[in-house]
Coordinates of C-alpha atoms in Angstrom, one line a residue:
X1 CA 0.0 0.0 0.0
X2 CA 0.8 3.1 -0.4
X3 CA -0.2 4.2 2.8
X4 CA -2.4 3.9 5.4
X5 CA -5.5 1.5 4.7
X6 CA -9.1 3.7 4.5
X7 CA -11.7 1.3 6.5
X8 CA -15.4 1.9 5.6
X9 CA -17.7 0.4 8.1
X10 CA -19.7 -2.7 6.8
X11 CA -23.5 -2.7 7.5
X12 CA -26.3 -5.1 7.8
X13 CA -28.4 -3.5 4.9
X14 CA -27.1 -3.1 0.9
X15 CA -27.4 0.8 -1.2
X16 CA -30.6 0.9 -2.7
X17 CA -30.6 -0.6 -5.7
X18 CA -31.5 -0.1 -9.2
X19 CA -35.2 -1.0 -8.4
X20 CA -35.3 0.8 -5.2
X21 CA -34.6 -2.8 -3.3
X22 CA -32.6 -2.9 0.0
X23 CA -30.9 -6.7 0.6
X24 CA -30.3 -7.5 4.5
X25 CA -26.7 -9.0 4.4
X26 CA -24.3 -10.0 7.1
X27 CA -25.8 -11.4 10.2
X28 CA -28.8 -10.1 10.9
X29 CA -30.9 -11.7 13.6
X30 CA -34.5 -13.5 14.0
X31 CA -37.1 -12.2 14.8
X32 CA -38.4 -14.9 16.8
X33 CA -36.1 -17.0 19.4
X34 CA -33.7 -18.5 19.6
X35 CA -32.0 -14.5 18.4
X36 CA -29.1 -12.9 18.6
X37 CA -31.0 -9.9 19.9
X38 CA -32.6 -10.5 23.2
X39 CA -36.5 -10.2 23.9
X40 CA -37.8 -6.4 24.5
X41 CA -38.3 -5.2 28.5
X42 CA -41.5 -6.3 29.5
X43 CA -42.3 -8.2 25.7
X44 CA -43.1 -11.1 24.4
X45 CA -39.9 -13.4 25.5
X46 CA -40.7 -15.6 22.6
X47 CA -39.6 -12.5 20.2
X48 CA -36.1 -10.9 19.5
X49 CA -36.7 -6.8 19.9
X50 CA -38.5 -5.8 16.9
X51 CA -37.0 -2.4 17.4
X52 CA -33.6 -3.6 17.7
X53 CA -31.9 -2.6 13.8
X54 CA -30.2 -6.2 13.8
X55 CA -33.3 -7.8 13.9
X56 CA -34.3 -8.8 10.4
X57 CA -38.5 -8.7 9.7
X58 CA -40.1 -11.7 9.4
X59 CA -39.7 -13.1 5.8
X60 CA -42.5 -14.4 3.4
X61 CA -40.4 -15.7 0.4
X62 CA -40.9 -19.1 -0.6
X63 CA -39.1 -21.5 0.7
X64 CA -38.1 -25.5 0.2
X65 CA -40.3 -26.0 3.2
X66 CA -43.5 -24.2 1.2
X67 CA -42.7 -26.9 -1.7
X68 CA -42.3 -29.8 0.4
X69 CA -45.6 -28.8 2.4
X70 CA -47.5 -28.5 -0.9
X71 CA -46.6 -32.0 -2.1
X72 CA -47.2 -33.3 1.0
X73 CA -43.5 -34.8 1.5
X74 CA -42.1 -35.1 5.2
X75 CA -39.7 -32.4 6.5
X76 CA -37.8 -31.4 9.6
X77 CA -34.8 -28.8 10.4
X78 CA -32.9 -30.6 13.6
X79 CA -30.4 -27.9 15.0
X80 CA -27.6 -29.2 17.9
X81 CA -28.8 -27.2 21.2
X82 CA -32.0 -26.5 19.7
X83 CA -34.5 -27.0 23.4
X84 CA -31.8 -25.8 25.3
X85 CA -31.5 -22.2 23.2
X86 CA -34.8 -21.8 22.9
X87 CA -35.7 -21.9 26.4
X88 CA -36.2 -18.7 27.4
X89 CA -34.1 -18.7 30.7
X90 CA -31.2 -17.1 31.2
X91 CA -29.2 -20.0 30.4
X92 CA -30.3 -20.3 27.1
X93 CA -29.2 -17.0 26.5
X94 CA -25.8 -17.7 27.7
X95 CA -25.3 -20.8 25.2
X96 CA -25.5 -18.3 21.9
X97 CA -22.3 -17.0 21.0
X98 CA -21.2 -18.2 23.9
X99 CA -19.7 -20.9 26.6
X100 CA -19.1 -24.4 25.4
X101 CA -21.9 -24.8 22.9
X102 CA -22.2 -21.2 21.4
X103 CA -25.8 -21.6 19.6
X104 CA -25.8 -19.5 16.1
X105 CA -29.2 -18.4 16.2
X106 CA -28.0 -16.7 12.3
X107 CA -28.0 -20.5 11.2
X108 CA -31.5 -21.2 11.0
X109 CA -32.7 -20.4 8.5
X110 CA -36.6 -21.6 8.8
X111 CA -36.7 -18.8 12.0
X112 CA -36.3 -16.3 9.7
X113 CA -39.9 -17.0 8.3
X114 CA -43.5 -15.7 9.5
X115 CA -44.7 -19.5 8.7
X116 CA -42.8 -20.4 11.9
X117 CA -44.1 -17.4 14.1
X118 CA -44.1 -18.8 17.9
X119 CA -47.7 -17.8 18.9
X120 CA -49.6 -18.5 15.9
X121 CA -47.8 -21.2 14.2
X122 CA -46.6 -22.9 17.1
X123 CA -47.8 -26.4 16.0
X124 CA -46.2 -26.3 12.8
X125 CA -43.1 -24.4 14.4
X126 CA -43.2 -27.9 16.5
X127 CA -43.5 -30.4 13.9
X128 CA -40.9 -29.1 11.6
X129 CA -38.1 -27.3 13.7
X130 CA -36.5 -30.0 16.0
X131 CA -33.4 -30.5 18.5
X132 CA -30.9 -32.5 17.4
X133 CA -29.6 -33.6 20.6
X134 CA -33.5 -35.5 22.0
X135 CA -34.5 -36.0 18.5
X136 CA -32.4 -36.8 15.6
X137 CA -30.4 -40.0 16.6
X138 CA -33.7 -41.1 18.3
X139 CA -35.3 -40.8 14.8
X140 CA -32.9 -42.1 12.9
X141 CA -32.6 -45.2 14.8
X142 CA -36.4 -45.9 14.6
X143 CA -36.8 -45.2 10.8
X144 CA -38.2 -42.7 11.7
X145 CA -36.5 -39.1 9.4
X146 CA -38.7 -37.3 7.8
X147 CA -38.5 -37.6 4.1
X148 CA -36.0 -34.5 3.6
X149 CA -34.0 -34.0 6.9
X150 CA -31.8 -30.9 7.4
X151 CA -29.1 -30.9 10.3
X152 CA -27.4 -28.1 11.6
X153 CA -24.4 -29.0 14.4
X154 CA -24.0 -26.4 16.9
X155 CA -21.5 -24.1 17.2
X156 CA -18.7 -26.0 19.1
X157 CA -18.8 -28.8 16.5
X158 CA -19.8 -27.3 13.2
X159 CA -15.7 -27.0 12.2
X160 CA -16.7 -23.0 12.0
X161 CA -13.4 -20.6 12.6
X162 CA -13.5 -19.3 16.4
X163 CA -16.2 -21.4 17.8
X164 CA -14.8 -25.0 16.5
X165 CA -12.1 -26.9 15.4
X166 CA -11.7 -29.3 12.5
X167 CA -10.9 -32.4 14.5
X168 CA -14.2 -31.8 16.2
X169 CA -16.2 -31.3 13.4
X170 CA -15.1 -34.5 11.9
X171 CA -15.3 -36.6 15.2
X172 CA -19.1 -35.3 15.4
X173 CA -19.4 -35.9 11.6
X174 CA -18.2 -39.2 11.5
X175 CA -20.4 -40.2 14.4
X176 CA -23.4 -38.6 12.9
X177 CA -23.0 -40.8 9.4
X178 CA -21.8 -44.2 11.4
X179 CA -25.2 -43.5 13.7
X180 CA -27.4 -43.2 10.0
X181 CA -25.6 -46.2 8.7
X182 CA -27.5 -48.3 11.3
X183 CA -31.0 -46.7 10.3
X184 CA -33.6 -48.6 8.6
X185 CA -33.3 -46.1 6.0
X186 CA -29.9 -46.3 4.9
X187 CA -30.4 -48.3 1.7
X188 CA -32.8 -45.1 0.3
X189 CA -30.9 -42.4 1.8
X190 CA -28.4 -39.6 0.7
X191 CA -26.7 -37.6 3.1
X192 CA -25.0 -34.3 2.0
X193 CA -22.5 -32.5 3.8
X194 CA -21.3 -29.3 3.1
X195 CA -20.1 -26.1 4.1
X196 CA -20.9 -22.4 4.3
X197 CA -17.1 -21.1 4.2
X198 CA -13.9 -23.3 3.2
X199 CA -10.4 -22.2 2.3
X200 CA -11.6 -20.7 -0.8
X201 CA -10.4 -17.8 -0.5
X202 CA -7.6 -18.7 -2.3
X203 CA -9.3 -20.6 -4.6
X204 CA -7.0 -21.1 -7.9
X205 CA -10.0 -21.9 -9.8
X206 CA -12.4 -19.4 -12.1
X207 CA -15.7 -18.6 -10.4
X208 CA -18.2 -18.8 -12.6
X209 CA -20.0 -15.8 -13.6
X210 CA -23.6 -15.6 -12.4
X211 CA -26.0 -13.1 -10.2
X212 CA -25.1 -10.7 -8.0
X213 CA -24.9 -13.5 -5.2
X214 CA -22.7 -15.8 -6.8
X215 CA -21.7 -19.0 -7.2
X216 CA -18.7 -17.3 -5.0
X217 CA -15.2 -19.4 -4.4
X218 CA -15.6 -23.1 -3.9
X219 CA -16.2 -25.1 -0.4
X220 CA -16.7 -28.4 0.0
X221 CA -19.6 -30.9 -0.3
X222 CA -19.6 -34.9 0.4
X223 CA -22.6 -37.3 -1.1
X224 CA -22.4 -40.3 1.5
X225 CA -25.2 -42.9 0.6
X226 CA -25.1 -46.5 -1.2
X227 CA -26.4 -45.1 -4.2
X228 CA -22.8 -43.0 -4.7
X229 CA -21.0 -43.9 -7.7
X230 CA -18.4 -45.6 -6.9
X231 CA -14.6 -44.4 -8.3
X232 CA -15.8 -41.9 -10.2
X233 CA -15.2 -37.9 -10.3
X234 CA -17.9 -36.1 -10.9
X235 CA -16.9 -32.8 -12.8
X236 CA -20.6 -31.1 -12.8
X237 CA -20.5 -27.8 -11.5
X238 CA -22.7 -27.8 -8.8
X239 CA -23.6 -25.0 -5.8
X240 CA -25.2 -25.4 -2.9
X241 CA -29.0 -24.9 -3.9
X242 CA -28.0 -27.6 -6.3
X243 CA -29.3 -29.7 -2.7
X244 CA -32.7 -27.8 -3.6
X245 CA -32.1 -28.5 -6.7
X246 CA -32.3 -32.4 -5.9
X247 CA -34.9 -32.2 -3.6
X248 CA -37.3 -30.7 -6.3
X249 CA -36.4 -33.0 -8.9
X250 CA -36.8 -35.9 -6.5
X251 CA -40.5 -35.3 -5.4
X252 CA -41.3 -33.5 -8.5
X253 CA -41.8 -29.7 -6.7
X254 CA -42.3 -26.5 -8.4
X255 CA -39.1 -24.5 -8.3
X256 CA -38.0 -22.1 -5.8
X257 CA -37.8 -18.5 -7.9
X258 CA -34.1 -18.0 -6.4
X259 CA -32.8 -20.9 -7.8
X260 CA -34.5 -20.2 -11.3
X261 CA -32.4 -16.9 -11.0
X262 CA -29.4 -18.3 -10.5
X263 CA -30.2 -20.4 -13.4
X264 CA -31.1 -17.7 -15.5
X265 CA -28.2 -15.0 -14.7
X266 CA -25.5 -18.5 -15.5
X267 CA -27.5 -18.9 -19.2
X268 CA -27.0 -14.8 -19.6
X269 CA -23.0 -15.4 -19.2
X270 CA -22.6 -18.3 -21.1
X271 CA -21.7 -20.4 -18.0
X272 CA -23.3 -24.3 -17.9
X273 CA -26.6 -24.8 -15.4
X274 CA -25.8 -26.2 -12.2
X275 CA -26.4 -29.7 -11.2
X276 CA -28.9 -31.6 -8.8
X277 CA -26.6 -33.9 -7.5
X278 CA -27.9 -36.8 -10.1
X279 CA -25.0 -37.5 -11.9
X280 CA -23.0 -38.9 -8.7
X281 CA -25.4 -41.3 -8.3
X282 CA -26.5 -44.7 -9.6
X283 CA -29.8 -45.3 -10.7
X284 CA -32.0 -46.9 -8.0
X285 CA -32.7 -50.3 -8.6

């Protein structure tokens, strides 16, 4: 440099843009808890403060969960520390961000959603967003996983910089997949891991040109299952609502109008369509 760096504070919201949308970006909090913001004095402790500028509105986008539900196909979000962050004590509040555990209320992504308001959704808030630690294992070993099963580790074991480490993320990881291997449901299933960050920030490899919101540098993702091709490399590019991707094609769902832009902006720069995981795997028999 040739001098002294000029640091411009980064924010939660985007500049207008060219029609007159803001985007919330960074971590911006639920509105409903388990939230990085803390209830309101003397309000509803099952809310984050409304008036607090982190906390992000309640969202009414379609989601996966809005395609699944309309097809009628099983679903459930399990989150590690799930009951014990959303208890509304002040324990839970000392498990996000930090102690042992460190809860990331910013990873959930259903809680973000007025379908899974606390007071007048609560039923379907129940059925759909679980706790890993009472539930999931429980499930699993009864045959019991919802047809699409999301799992979110908490923060102390999700391999995430500052709040985990790789060795633990892999113990948990590799506990996780030999505890599904035992399930009824191993023969049908597919399990996907992958990652929100990775090291590519260094990536060598050209990021393809899409939207405004990516595909960014490359991270990983792993297709466990008996249905995984075996020695083979699969060279389709893929990102990671190439999972949505595969769930849609899989129950047949009407597609989610973020993914379709993605699609679209790729086509505009001459870049191939992502993938939906398909052509790792064999063809069930």
């Amino acid at each position: 440099l040739a001098g002294a760096p000029s640091l411009v504070r980064d924010g939660d919201l985007t500049p207008k843009d060219e029609r007159g949308m803001f985007h919330a970006i960074n971590t911006m909090q639920p509105a409903y808890q388990p939230s990085g913001v803390a209830a309101a004095a003397g309000g509803d402790p099952r809310y984050g403060n409304p008036a607090d500028p982190h906390t992000l509105p309640a969202q009414r986008a379609a989601t996966i969960a809005d395609r699944l539900d309309a097809k009628g196909v099983s679903w459930a979000w399990y989150a590690g520390a799930w009951n014990a962050a959303s208890a509304q004590t002040p324990a839970a509040r000392q498990i996000i961000y930090a102690g042992d555990v460190r809860f990331q209320p910013h990873h959930q992504p259903f809680n973000y959603y007025a379908a899974f308001d606390p007071a007048s959704h609560a039923d379907y808030r129940a059925a759909h967003l679980r706790d890993f630690d009472s539930q999931f294992l429980a499930d699993a070993a009864a045959g019991k996983l919802p047809a699409v099963s999301f799992y979110k580790p908490q923060g102390n074991l999700n391999q995430h910089p500052g709040s985990s480490t790789v060795a633990l993320g892999d113990a948990h990881l590799a506990s996780v997949v030999a505890a599904l291997e035992k399930s009824p449901q191993w023969p049908h299933m597919l399990v996907v891991v992958t990652y929100d960050e990775n090291g590519g920030f260094w990536d060598h490899v050209r990021v393809p040109k899409g939207d405004r919101w990516g595909p960014a540098t490359r991270v990983p993702a792993i297709i466990v299952s008996p249905l995984a091709k075996k020695g083979f490399v699969d060279k389709t590019p893929y990102d990671t609502a190439s999972i949505l991707r595969f769930i849609t094609r899989r129950w047949n769902l009407a597609p989610l109008p973020g993914v379709e832009a993605r699609d679209r902006a790729l086509a505009a720069n001459g870049e191939p369509p992502m993938g939906d995981l398909t052509a790792a795997l064999e063809a069930p028999r």
